[in-house]
Short mmCIF file of N, CA and C in Angstrom, two decimals:
data_model
loop_
_atom_site.label_atom_id
_atom_site.label_comp_id
_atom_site.label_asym_id
_atom_site.label_seq_id
_atom_site.Cartn_x
_atom_site.Cartn_y
_atom_site.Cartn_z
N MET A 121 13.97 18.22 10.35
CA MET A 121 13.05 17.77 11.33
C MET A 121 13.16 17.21 11.39
N ARG A 122 13.10 15.81 12.90
CA ARG A 122 13.08 15.18 12.74
C ARG A 122 11.60 14.21 12.83
N LEU A 123 11.36 13.11 11.84
CA LEU A 123 9.67 12.58 11.55
C LEU A 123 10.24 11.10 12.22
N ILE A 124 9.46 10.96 12.68
CA ILE A 124 9.14 10.38 13.38
C ILE A 124 7.24 9.30 13.66
N TYR A 125 7.65 7.65 13.39
CA TYR A 125 6.36 7.54 12.95
C TYR A 125 6.74 5.76 13.94
N PHE A 126 5.17 6.06 14.59
CA PHE A 126 4.91 5.07 16.34
C PHE A 126 3.35 4.36 15.96
N SER A 127 3.98 2.44 14.95
CA SER A 127 2.43 2.03 14.77
C SER A 127 1.68 2.09 16.34
N HIS A 128 0.76 1.77 16.41
CA HIS A 128 -0.18 1.02 18.11
C HIS A 128 0.55 0.20 18.16
N PRO A 129 0.49 -0.33 19.72
CA PRO A 129 1.26 -1.67 20.03
C PRO A 129 -0.48 -2.07 19.73
N GLU A 130 -0.51 -3.75 20.64
CA GLU A 130 -1.13 -5.33 20.47
C GLU A 130 -2.69 -4.94 21.30
N VAL A 131 -4.14 -5.57 19.64
CA VAL A 131 -5.05 -4.61 20.36
C VAL A 131 -6.10 -6.20 20.05
N VAL A 132 -6.90 -6.12 21.19
CA VAL A 132 -7.58 -7.53 21.19
C VAL A 132 -8.53 -6.59 19.74
N ILE A 133 -8.18 -8.61 19.17
CA ILE A 133 -8.83 -8.87 18.05
C ILE A 133 -10.30 -9.44 17.99
N ASP A 134 -11.12 -8.83 17.96
CA ASP A 134 -12.72 -9.01 17.96
C ASP A 134 -13.39 -9.34 16.61
N PRO A 135 -13.59 -9.82 15.35
CA PRO A 135 -14.28 -10.79 14.93
C PRO A 135 -15.83 -9.70 14.51
N ALA A 136 -16.24 -10.00 15.93
CA ALA A 136 -17.74 -8.71 15.68
C ALA A 136 -17.52 -7.10 15.58
N VAL A 137 -16.66 -6.80 16.01
CA VAL A 137 -16.18 -5.36 15.79
C VAL A 137 -15.38 -5.20 14.56
N PRO A 138 -15.92 -4.17 14.04
CA PRO A 138 -15.24 -3.10 13.19
C PRO A 138 -13.78 -3.56 12.67
N VAL A 139 -12.81 -3.46 12.09
CA VAL A 139 -11.48 -3.29 12.88
C VAL A 139 -11.43 -1.79 13.62
N PRO A 140 -11.38 -0.56 12.79
CA PRO A 140 -11.49 0.67 13.06
C PRO A 140 -11.61 0.75 14.52
N ASP A 141 -12.41 -0.11 15.47
CA ASP A 141 -12.94 -0.91 16.27
C ASP A 141 -12.19 -0.59 17.66
N TRP A 142 -10.97 -1.45 17.02
CA TRP A 142 -9.90 -2.66 17.88
C TRP A 142 -10.20 -1.82 18.89
N SER A 143 -9.46 -2.34 19.81
CA SER A 143 -8.60 -0.78 21.15
C SER A 143 -6.82 -1.85 21.43
N LEU A 144 -6.34 -0.99 22.04
CA LEU A 144 -5.44 -1.79 22.97
C LEU A 144 -5.75 -2.72 23.93
N THR A 145 -5.01 -3.69 24.00
CA THR A 145 -5.42 -4.93 25.90
C THR A 145 -4.70 -3.73 26.08
N ALA A 146 -4.70 -4.64 27.53
CA ALA A 146 -4.08 -3.99 28.26
C ALA A 146 -2.44 -4.50 28.21
N PRO A 147 -1.66 -5.36 27.90
CA PRO A 147 -0.41 -5.51 27.69
C PRO A 147 0.06 -4.65 26.71
N GLY A 148 -0.36 -4.34 25.39
CA GLY A 148 -0.37 -2.92 24.68
C GLY A 148 -0.45 -1.83 25.65
N ARG A 149 -1.05 -1.46 26.34
CA ARG A 149 -1.10 -0.42 27.17
C ARG A 149 0.34 -0.26 27.45
N ALA A 150 0.47 -1.14 28.66
CA ALA A 150 1.49 -1.22 29.43
C ALA A 150 2.90 -1.17 28.84
N ARG A 151 2.94 -1.93 27.10
CA ARG A 151 3.80 -1.07 27.04
C ARG A 151 4.68 0.40 26.75
N LEU A 152 3.59 0.98 26.69
CA LEU A 152 3.27 2.71 26.93
C LEU A 152 3.71 3.49 27.94
N ALA A 153 3.50 2.65 29.31
CA ALA A 153 3.93 2.91 29.78
C ALA A 153 5.24 4.03 30.02
N PRO A 154 6.47 3.12 30.01
CA PRO A 154 7.76 3.34 30.20
C PRO A 154 7.92 4.64 29.30
N LEU A 155 7.47 4.79 28.12
CA LEU A 155 7.24 5.88 26.86
C LEU A 155 6.85 7.16 28.02
N VAL A 156 5.38 7.00 28.59
CA VAL A 156 5.39 8.39 29.44
C VAL A 156 6.09 8.73 30.33
N ALA A 157 6.63 7.62 31.20
CA ALA A 157 7.85 7.91 32.22
C ALA A 157 8.78 8.49 31.43
N LEU A 158 9.70 8.35 30.34
CA LEU A 158 11.06 9.24 29.51
C LEU A 158 10.41 10.18 29.00
N GLY A 159 8.85 11.03 29.29
CA GLY A 159 8.61 12.37 28.61
C GLY A 159 8.96 12.07 27.06
N TRP A 160 8.60 11.02 26.61
CA TRP A 160 8.39 10.45 25.48
C TRP A 160 7.43 10.97 24.41
N PRO A 161 7.22 11.45 23.35
CA PRO A 161 8.48 11.96 22.48
C PRO A 161 9.26 13.23 23.09
N GLY A 162 9.27 14.41 23.92
CA GLY A 162 10.02 15.54 23.75
C GLY A 162 9.11 16.35 23.27
N ASP A 163 9.69 17.68 24.06
CA ASP A 163 8.52 18.71 23.78
C ASP A 163 9.12 19.75 22.87
N GLY A 164 7.86 19.99 22.26
CA GLY A 164 8.26 20.77 20.94
C GLY A 164 7.96 19.44 20.14
N VAL A 165 7.65 18.47 20.43
CA VAL A 165 6.97 17.55 18.71
C VAL A 165 5.64 17.82 18.99
N ARG A 166 5.54 17.90 18.01
CA ARG A 166 3.41 17.54 17.49
C ARG A 166 3.41 16.09 17.40
N ILE A 167 2.52 15.98 17.25
CA ILE A 167 1.95 14.62 17.28
C ILE A 167 0.24 14.98 16.14
N VAL A 168 0.57 13.71 15.82
CA VAL A 168 -0.66 13.64 14.55
C VAL A 168 -1.23 12.11 14.60
N ALA A 169 -2.34 11.37 14.77
CA ALA A 169 -3.09 10.07 15.01
C ALA A 169 -4.07 10.44 14.41
N SER A 170 -3.96 9.02 13.45
CA SER A 170 -4.76 7.99 12.78
C SER A 170 -6.00 8.29 13.97
N PRO A 171 -7.85 8.68 13.09
CA PRO A 171 -8.60 8.72 13.86
C PRO A 171 -8.95 6.57 14.70
N GLU A 172 -8.32 6.12 13.57
CA GLU A 172 -8.85 4.50 14.52
C GLU A 172 -8.51 4.48 16.12
N ARG A 173 -9.41 3.83 16.39
CA ARG A 173 -9.48 3.98 18.04
C ARG A 173 -8.39 3.04 18.68
N LYS A 174 -7.18 2.02 18.30
CA LYS A 174 -6.67 1.46 19.28
C LYS A 174 -5.03 3.00 18.27
N ALA A 175 -5.30 3.40 17.64
CA ALA A 175 -4.10 5.05 17.20
C ALA A 175 -4.19 6.13 18.04
N GLN A 176 -5.23 6.54 18.02
CA GLN A 176 -6.47 7.24 19.29
C GLN A 176 -6.57 7.06 20.91
N GLU A 177 -5.83 5.40 21.44
CA GLU A 177 -5.45 5.43 22.28
C GLU A 177 -3.91 5.41 22.61
N THR A 178 -3.50 5.44 21.57
CA THR A 178 -2.05 5.00 21.90
C THR A 178 -1.27 7.05 21.46
N ALA A 179 -2.02 7.41 21.28
CA ALA A 179 -1.55 9.30 21.37
C ALA A 179 -2.24 9.35 22.77
N ALA A 180 -3.14 9.48 23.06
CA ALA A 180 -3.67 9.93 23.93
C ALA A 180 -2.53 8.76 25.63
N ALA A 181 -2.09 8.18 25.08
CA ALA A 181 -1.30 7.62 26.44
C ALA A 181 0.00 7.96 26.58
N LEU A 182 0.09 9.09 25.47
CA LEU A 182 1.38 9.76 25.15
C LEU A 182 0.97 10.97 26.54
N GLY A 183 -0.21 11.27 27.19
CA GLY A 183 -0.34 12.66 27.37
C GLY A 183 0.44 13.94 26.35
N ARG A 184 -0.27 14.05 25.49
CA ARG A 184 0.13 15.35 25.04
C ARG A 184 -0.90 15.40 23.87
N PRO A 185 -0.74 17.09 23.85
CA PRO A 185 -2.11 17.39 22.97
C PRO A 185 -1.08 16.86 21.06
N PHE A 186 -2.60 16.39 20.54
CA PHE A 186 -2.54 15.49 19.23
C PHE A 186 -3.73 16.22 18.40
N VAL A 187 -3.11 15.66 17.01
CA VAL A 187 -4.86 16.21 16.71
C VAL A 187 -4.96 14.88 15.70
N THR A 188 -6.15 14.74 14.96
CA THR A 188 -6.26 13.76 14.19
C THR A 188 -6.70 14.19 13.20
N ASP A 189 -6.00 12.91 12.57
CA ASP A 189 -6.15 13.04 10.48
C ASP A 189 -6.66 12.45 10.18
N PRO A 190 -8.07 12.11 9.82
CA PRO A 190 -8.71 11.26 8.88
C PRO A 190 -8.08 10.66 7.90
N GLU A 191 -6.83 11.06 7.33
CA GLU A 191 -6.84 10.33 5.95
C GLU A 191 -5.27 9.45 6.45
N THR A 192 -5.12 8.99 7.86
CA THR A 192 -3.69 8.66 7.63
C THR A 192 -4.21 7.30 8.84
N GLY A 193 -5.74 6.83 8.03
CA GLY A 193 -6.26 5.38 8.71
C GLY A 193 -4.91 4.13 8.33
N GLU A 194 -5.10 3.16 8.50
CA GLU A 194 -4.69 2.13 7.77
C GLU A 194 -5.05 1.76 6.83
N ILE A 195 -4.45 0.59 5.46
CA ILE A 195 -5.33 0.41 4.32
C ILE A 195 -6.41 0.08 4.99
N ASP A 196 -7.12 0.71 4.31
CA ASP A 196 -8.80 0.34 3.40
C ASP A 196 -9.09 -0.48 3.59
N ARG A 197 -9.64 -2.18 4.28
CA ARG A 197 -10.29 -3.91 4.58
C ARG A 197 -10.80 -3.40 4.73
N SER A 198 -11.77 -2.37 4.34
CA SER A 198 -13.07 -3.07 4.22
C SER A 198 -14.05 -4.60 3.80
N SER A 199 -13.14 -4.38 2.80
CA SER A 199 -13.73 -5.40 2.00
C SER A 199 -13.99 -7.13 2.18
N THR A 200 -13.46 -6.64 2.67
CA THR A 200 -12.79 -8.88 3.69
C THR A 200 -13.39 -8.06 4.75
N GLY A 201 -12.81 -6.89 5.38
CA GLY A 201 -12.70 -6.85 6.92
C GLY A 201 -12.65 -8.00 8.17
N TYR A 202 -12.99 -7.78 8.98
CA TYR A 202 -11.78 -9.60 9.97
C TYR A 202 -11.76 -10.58 8.94
N LEU A 203 -10.15 -11.12 8.83
CA LEU A 203 -9.69 -12.25 8.90
C LEU A 203 -8.54 -12.67 9.70
N PRO A 204 -8.64 -13.69 9.62
CA PRO A 204 -8.04 -15.08 11.04
C PRO A 204 -6.70 -14.45 9.97
N ALA A 205 -5.47 -14.61 11.03
CA ALA A 205 -3.77 -14.69 11.55
C ALA A 205 -2.95 -14.66 9.93
N ALA A 206 -4.04 -15.89 10.14
CA ALA A 206 -3.23 -16.40 9.07
C ALA A 206 -3.25 -15.09 7.50
N GLU A 207 -4.72 -16.27 7.41
CA GLU A 207 -5.41 -15.59 6.15
C GLU A 207 -5.46 -13.97 5.93
N HIS A 208 -5.49 -12.82 6.94
CA HIS A 208 -5.08 -11.48 7.43
C HIS A 208 -3.50 -11.48 6.42
N GLU A 209 -1.80 -12.12 7.17
CA GLU A 209 -1.13 -12.41 6.58
C GLU A 209 -0.66 -12.87 5.34
N ARG A 210 -1.35 -13.56 4.46
CA ARG A 210 -1.47 -13.54 2.83
C ARG A 210 -1.64 -12.72 2.41
N GLN A 211 -3.20 -11.51 2.87
CA GLN A 211 -4.00 -10.93 3.04
C GLN A 211 -2.50 -9.38 2.26
N ALA A 212 -1.58 -9.14 3.37
CA ALA A 212 -0.97 -7.96 2.89
C ALA A 212 0.39 -8.44 2.62
N ASP A 213 1.39 -9.65 2.98
CA ASP A 213 2.12 -9.75 1.60
C ASP A 213 1.06 -10.23 0.16
N LEU A 214 0.47 -10.36 -0.27
CA LEU A 214 -0.37 -9.63 -1.38
C LEU A 214 -0.26 -7.98 -1.36
N LEU A 215 -0.61 -7.29 -0.10
CA LEU A 215 -0.73 -6.32 -0.37
C LEU A 215 0.50 -5.52 -1.20
N PHE A 216 1.95 -5.78 0.09
CA PHE A 216 2.97 -5.74 -0.29
C PHE A 216 3.68 -6.25 -1.83
N ALA A 217 3.45 -7.12 -2.12
CA ALA A 217 4.19 -7.65 -3.22
C ALA A 217 3.96 -6.96 -5.25
N HIS A 218 2.49 -6.44 -4.68
CA HIS A 218 1.51 -6.49 -6.25
C HIS A 218 0.75 -4.58 -5.57
N PRO A 219 1.80 -3.56 -5.27
CA PRO A 219 1.96 -2.93 -4.78
C PRO A 219 0.09 -1.47 -5.49
N GLN A 220 0.55 -1.96 -7.27
CA GLN A 220 -0.70 -1.10 -7.76
C GLN A 220 -2.07 -1.88 -7.98
N ASP A 221 -1.75 -3.06 -7.54
CA ASP A 221 -2.52 -4.05 -7.65
C ASP A 221 -3.83 -4.02 -5.75
N SER A 222 -4.53 -4.28 -6.64
CA SER A 222 -6.12 -4.29 -5.38
C SER A 222 -6.51 -6.26 -4.82
N ALA A 223 -5.58 -6.10 -3.25
CA ALA A 223 -5.91 -8.03 -2.77
C ALA A 223 -7.29 -7.70 -2.16
N ASN A 224 -8.04 -8.28 -3.07
CA ASN A 224 -9.51 -8.56 -3.18
C ASN A 224 -9.97 -7.89 -2.60
N GLY A 225 -9.56 -6.35 -3.42
CA GLY A 225 -10.71 -5.07 -2.84
C GLY A 225 -9.94 -4.87 -1.51
N TRP A 226 -8.83 -4.67 -0.97
CA TRP A 226 -7.70 -4.54 -0.56
C TRP A 226 -7.50 -2.77 -1.28
N GLU A 227 -7.87 -1.56 0.09
CA GLU A 227 -7.30 0.00 -1.04
C GLU A 227 -5.27 -0.82 -1.59
N ARG A 228 -5.11 0.24 -2.27
CA ARG A 228 -3.46 -1.14 -2.84
C ARG A 228 -2.67 0.46 -2.35
N ALA A 229 -1.96 -0.47 -2.00
CA ALA A 229 -0.31 -0.02 -1.19
C ALA A 229 0.33 1.58 -2.20
N VAL A 230 -0.04 1.28 -3.21
CA VAL A 230 0.46 2.86 -3.83
C VAL A 230 -0.49 4.18 -3.56
N ASP A 231 -1.69 3.96 -2.89
CA ASP A 231 -3.30 4.57 -3.00
C ASP A 231 -2.88 5.28 -1.45
N ALA A 232 -2.68 4.21 -0.77
CA ALA A 232 -2.94 4.10 0.94
C ALA A 232 -0.76 4.83 0.99
N GLN A 233 -0.09 4.90 0.17
CA GLN A 233 1.04 5.18 0.25
C GLN A 233 0.91 6.36 0.51
N ALA A 234 0.31 6.98 -1.08
CA ALA A 234 0.34 8.64 -1.49
C ALA A 234 -1.07 9.13 -0.49
N ARG A 235 -1.54 8.70 0.03
CA ARG A 235 -2.43 9.27 1.32
C ARG A 235 -1.50 10.11 2.12
N MET A 236 -0.26 8.54 2.39
CA MET A 236 1.04 8.93 4.16
C MET A 236 1.63 10.20 3.53
N VAL A 237 2.31 10.70 2.02
CA VAL A 237 3.58 11.18 1.85
C VAL A 237 1.86 12.53 1.76
N ALA A 238 1.20 12.33 1.39
CA ALA A 238 0.37 13.41 1.54
C ALA A 238 -0.10 14.18 2.65
N ALA A 239 -0.71 13.50 3.53
CA ALA A 239 -0.21 14.05 4.42
C ALA A 239 0.77 14.33 6.01
N LEU A 240 2.29 14.51 5.70
CA LEU A 240 3.12 14.31 5.27
C LEU A 240 3.45 16.14 5.00
N ALA A 241 3.42 16.23 3.72
CA ALA A 241 2.87 17.05 3.18
C ALA A 241 2.35 18.50 4.09
N ARG A 242 1.07 17.77 4.64
CA ARG A 242 0.49 18.13 5.27
C ARG A 242 0.59 19.08 6.75
N HIS A 243 1.08 18.61 7.15
CA HIS A 243 1.38 18.41 8.55
C HIS A 243 3.46 18.71 8.72
N GLY A 244 3.99 18.21 7.81
CA GLY A 244 5.54 19.08 7.52
C GLY A 244 6.58 19.69 8.16
N ALA A 245 5.76 20.61 7.95
CA ALA A 245 6.36 22.54 8.55
C ALA A 245 5.97 22.47 10.06
N GLY A 246 7.07 23.00 10.26
CA GLY A 246 7.44 23.49 12.11
C GLY A 246 7.93 22.52 12.99
N GLY A 247 8.51 21.85 12.63
CA GLY A 247 9.26 21.33 13.44
C GLY A 247 8.97 20.12 13.54
N ASP A 248 9.64 19.30 14.38
CA ASP A 248 9.95 17.01 14.27
C ASP A 248 8.48 17.68 14.96
N LEU A 249 7.73 16.03 14.03
CA LEU A 249 6.06 15.29 14.09
C LEU A 249 6.29 13.76 14.33
N LEU A 250 5.65 13.40 14.50
CA LEU A 250 5.36 12.13 15.39
C LEU A 250 4.17 11.78 14.78
N PHE A 251 3.49 11.06 14.66
CA PHE A 251 3.13 9.93 13.79
C PHE A 251 2.97 8.68 14.00
N VAL A 252 1.16 9.23 14.66
CA VAL A 252 0.90 7.79 15.41
C VAL A 252 -0.02 6.94 14.67
N GLY A 253 0.45 6.06 14.79
CA GLY A 253 -0.80 5.41 13.40
C GLY A 253 -0.94 4.19 13.63
N HIS A 254 -0.43 2.95 12.69
CA HIS A 254 -0.37 1.34 11.81
C HIS A 254 0.70 0.95 11.21
N GLY A 255 0.84 -0.47 11.02
CA GLY A 255 2.27 -1.07 10.28
C GLY A 255 2.22 -0.56 9.08
N ALA A 256 0.55 -1.30 8.32
CA ALA A 256 0.95 -1.11 6.53
C ALA A 256 1.33 0.48 6.62
N VAL A 257 0.73 1.47 7.27
CA VAL A 257 0.51 2.62 5.42
C VAL A 257 2.52 3.14 6.35
N GLY A 258 2.57 2.82 7.92
CA GLY A 258 3.74 3.65 8.27
C GLY A 258 4.73 3.07 7.73
N THR A 259 4.58 1.73 7.22
CA THR A 259 5.52 0.59 6.31
C THR A 259 5.94 1.57 4.76
N LEU A 260 3.98 1.76 4.62
CA LEU A 260 4.82 2.74 2.75
C LEU A 260 5.41 3.93 3.72
N LEU A 261 4.51 4.38 4.50
CA LEU A 261 6.02 6.11 4.20
C LEU A 261 6.70 6.04 4.96
N TRP A 262 7.51 4.35 5.49
CA TRP A 262 8.75 4.56 5.90
C TRP A 262 9.81 4.16 3.80
N CYS A 263 9.55 3.38 3.18
CA CYS A 263 9.50 3.12 1.98
C CYS A 263 9.87 4.27 1.26
N HIS A 264 9.22 5.29 1.24
CA HIS A 264 8.34 6.90 1.14
C HIS A 264 10.35 7.71 1.38
N VAL A 265 10.29 7.34 2.36
CA VAL A 265 10.76 8.41 2.77
C VAL A 265 12.60 8.43 2.73
N SER A 266 12.30 6.89 2.51
CA SER A 266 13.88 6.45 2.82
C SER A 266 14.72 5.34 1.48
N GLY A 267 13.94 6.06 0.19
CA GLY A 267 13.91 5.98 -1.16
C GLY A 267 13.56 4.46 -1.04
N ARG A 268 12.86 2.88 -0.09
CA ARG A 268 12.72 1.98 -0.48
C ARG A 268 11.64 1.47 -1.45
N PRO A 269 11.54 0.40 -3.35
CA PRO A 269 10.98 0.69 -2.92
C PRO A 269 9.12 -0.71 -1.75
N ILE A 270 8.74 -0.89 -2.44
CA ILE A 270 7.09 -1.28 -1.34
C ILE A 270 7.64 -2.40 -2.03
N ALA A 271 7.42 -2.89 -0.63
CA ALA A 271 8.57 -4.15 0.24
C ALA A 271 8.51 -5.07 1.33
N ARG A 272 7.42 -5.56 1.74
CA ARG A 272 6.93 -6.86 3.40
C ARG A 272 8.40 -6.90 3.87
N ALA A 273 9.54 -7.06 3.19
CA ALA A 273 11.04 -6.08 4.11
C ALA A 273 10.92 -5.19 4.73
N GLU A 274 10.18 -4.56 4.42
CA GLU A 274 10.33 -2.79 5.42
C GLU A 274 8.89 -2.80 6.57
N ASP A 275 8.55 -4.28 7.13
CA ASP A 275 7.44 -4.21 7.38
C ASP A 275 7.92 -4.35 8.96
N GLN A 276 7.00 -3.56 9.79
CA GLN A 276 7.44 -3.74 11.09
C GLN A 276 7.44 -5.02 11.42
N PRO A 277 7.83 -5.77 12.56
CA PRO A 277 8.26 -6.96 13.72
C PRO A 277 7.16 -7.74 13.98
N ARG A 278 7.17 -6.29 14.83
CA ARG A 278 5.01 -6.68 15.77
C ARG A 278 5.28 -4.94 15.79
N GLY A 279 3.52 -5.39 15.89
CA GLY A 279 2.64 -3.76 16.64
C GLY A 279 3.82 -2.99 17.65
N GLY A 280 3.56 -2.02 17.79
CA GLY A 280 4.03 -0.63 19.22
C GLY A 280 5.78 -0.93 18.49
N CYS A 281 5.75 -0.11 16.98
CA CYS A 281 7.26 0.01 16.98
C CYS A 281 7.63 1.36 16.06
N VAL A 282 8.63 1.22 16.11
CA VAL A 282 9.32 2.39 16.16
C VAL A 282 9.98 3.41 15.33
N TRP A 283 10.11 4.02 13.32
CA TRP A 283 11.41 4.40 12.66
C TRP A 283 11.70 5.98 13.26
N MET A 284 12.05 6.44 12.38
CA MET A 284 12.84 7.47 12.53
C MET A 284 13.21 7.76 11.22
N ALA A 285 12.78 9.16 10.47
CA ALA A 285 14.06 9.90 10.04
C ALA A 285 14.28 11.38 10.52
N GLU A 286 15.40 11.95 9.62
CA GLU A 286 15.17 13.38 9.76
C GLU A 286 14.74 13.54 8.00
N GLY A 287 14.54 15.23 8.07
CA GLY A 287 14.54 15.78 6.44
C GLY A 287 13.87 16.83 6.85
N ASP A 288 13.16 17.31 5.55
CA ASP A 288 12.52 17.55 4.70
C ASP A 288 12.04 17.15 3.14
N GLN A 289 10.31 18.31 2.92
CA GLN A 289 10.39 17.94 2.25
C GLN A 289 10.77 17.68 0.44
N GLY A 290 12.35 18.61 0.98
CA GLY A 290 13.18 18.11 0.12
C GLY A 290 13.86 17.47 -0.24
N GLY A 291 14.15 15.75 0.81
CA GLY A 291 14.82 15.25 1.17
C GLY A 291 14.66 14.94 2.77
N TRP A 292 15.01 13.51 2.90
CA TRP A 292 15.03 12.00 3.51
C TRP A 292 16.01 11.96 4.30
N ARG A 293 16.84 11.65 5.01
CA ARG A 293 18.30 10.64 5.63
C ARG A 293 16.94 9.62 7.19
N PRO A 294 17.33 8.36 6.70
CA PRO A 294 16.42 7.46 7.52
C PRO A 294 17.23 7.46 8.65
N LEU A 295 17.28 7.49 9.67
CA LEU A 295 17.81 7.26 11.03
C LEU A 295 17.93 6.73 11.17
N HIS A 296 16.88 5.01 11.61
CA HIS A 296 16.14 4.07 11.53
C HIS A 296 15.18 3.59 11.12
N PRO A 297 15.47 1.84 10.70
CA PRO A 297 13.56 1.05 10.50
C PRO A 297 13.34 1.01 11.86
N TRP A 298 12.22 0.54 11.91
CA TRP A 298 11.12 -0.15 12.73
C TRP A 298 11.91 -0.64 14.09
N ARG A 299 11.68 -0.45 14.52
CA ARG A 299 12.26 -1.12 16.16
C ARG A 299 11.21 -1.06 17.31
N PRO A 300 11.07 -1.64 17.80
CA PRO A 300 10.37 -1.69 19.79
C PRO A 300 10.53 -0.66 20.07
N VAL A 301 9.85 -0.38 20.62
CA VAL A 301 9.21 0.73 21.82
C VAL A 301 10.01 0.90 23.03
N GLU A 302 10.72 -0.67 23.72
CA GLU A 302 11.92 -0.89 24.09
C GLU A 302 12.73 -0.82 23.98
N ALA A 303 13.15 -0.60 22.48
CA ALA A 303 14.79 -0.04 22.51
C ALA A 303 14.64 0.69 22.63
N LEU A 304 13.42 2.29 22.21
CA LEU A 304 13.95 3.67 22.21
C LEU A 304 14.56 4.30 23.53
N ASP A 305 15.37 5.31 23.70
CA ASP A 305 16.18 5.26 25.10
C ASP A 305 16.28 6.87 25.30
#
């Protein structure tokens, strides 16, 4: 089975809107068009999307049926809500540096990773699978399937990236780490 994780591309950052309700930007949507033209991710690939608006919009743009799994949302950051970019990055650094601890009320990385591993177990049987979601939880799932420790160094370089692995619940073999969707063929 091929396992693909796709993080949503760029979003409209609006401090007045709850983070799970943020939408894709026009450039973010434009980055999806070449994937659709290629017919990506291909026939027979099951798609599971996070319930957050940006992931729903990303999955819908692929033009294929998908299901929503409420357990695949991004790290719960409701304790802080919106943070300016520099502060958000400091919080994310803490999240990855201390995965057993809560960074100022954020969901612990180990708990979010366990959520994603459980989602993989729920959806993993039945052929190739594409998760459409978010950078942090996608990275945590990558760390699990690649056998790497939780670390910020494994994080995506930007939104709108993809990693791939193959295998099954008995073991995974990484095919490639995060890369921009533009690098897919």
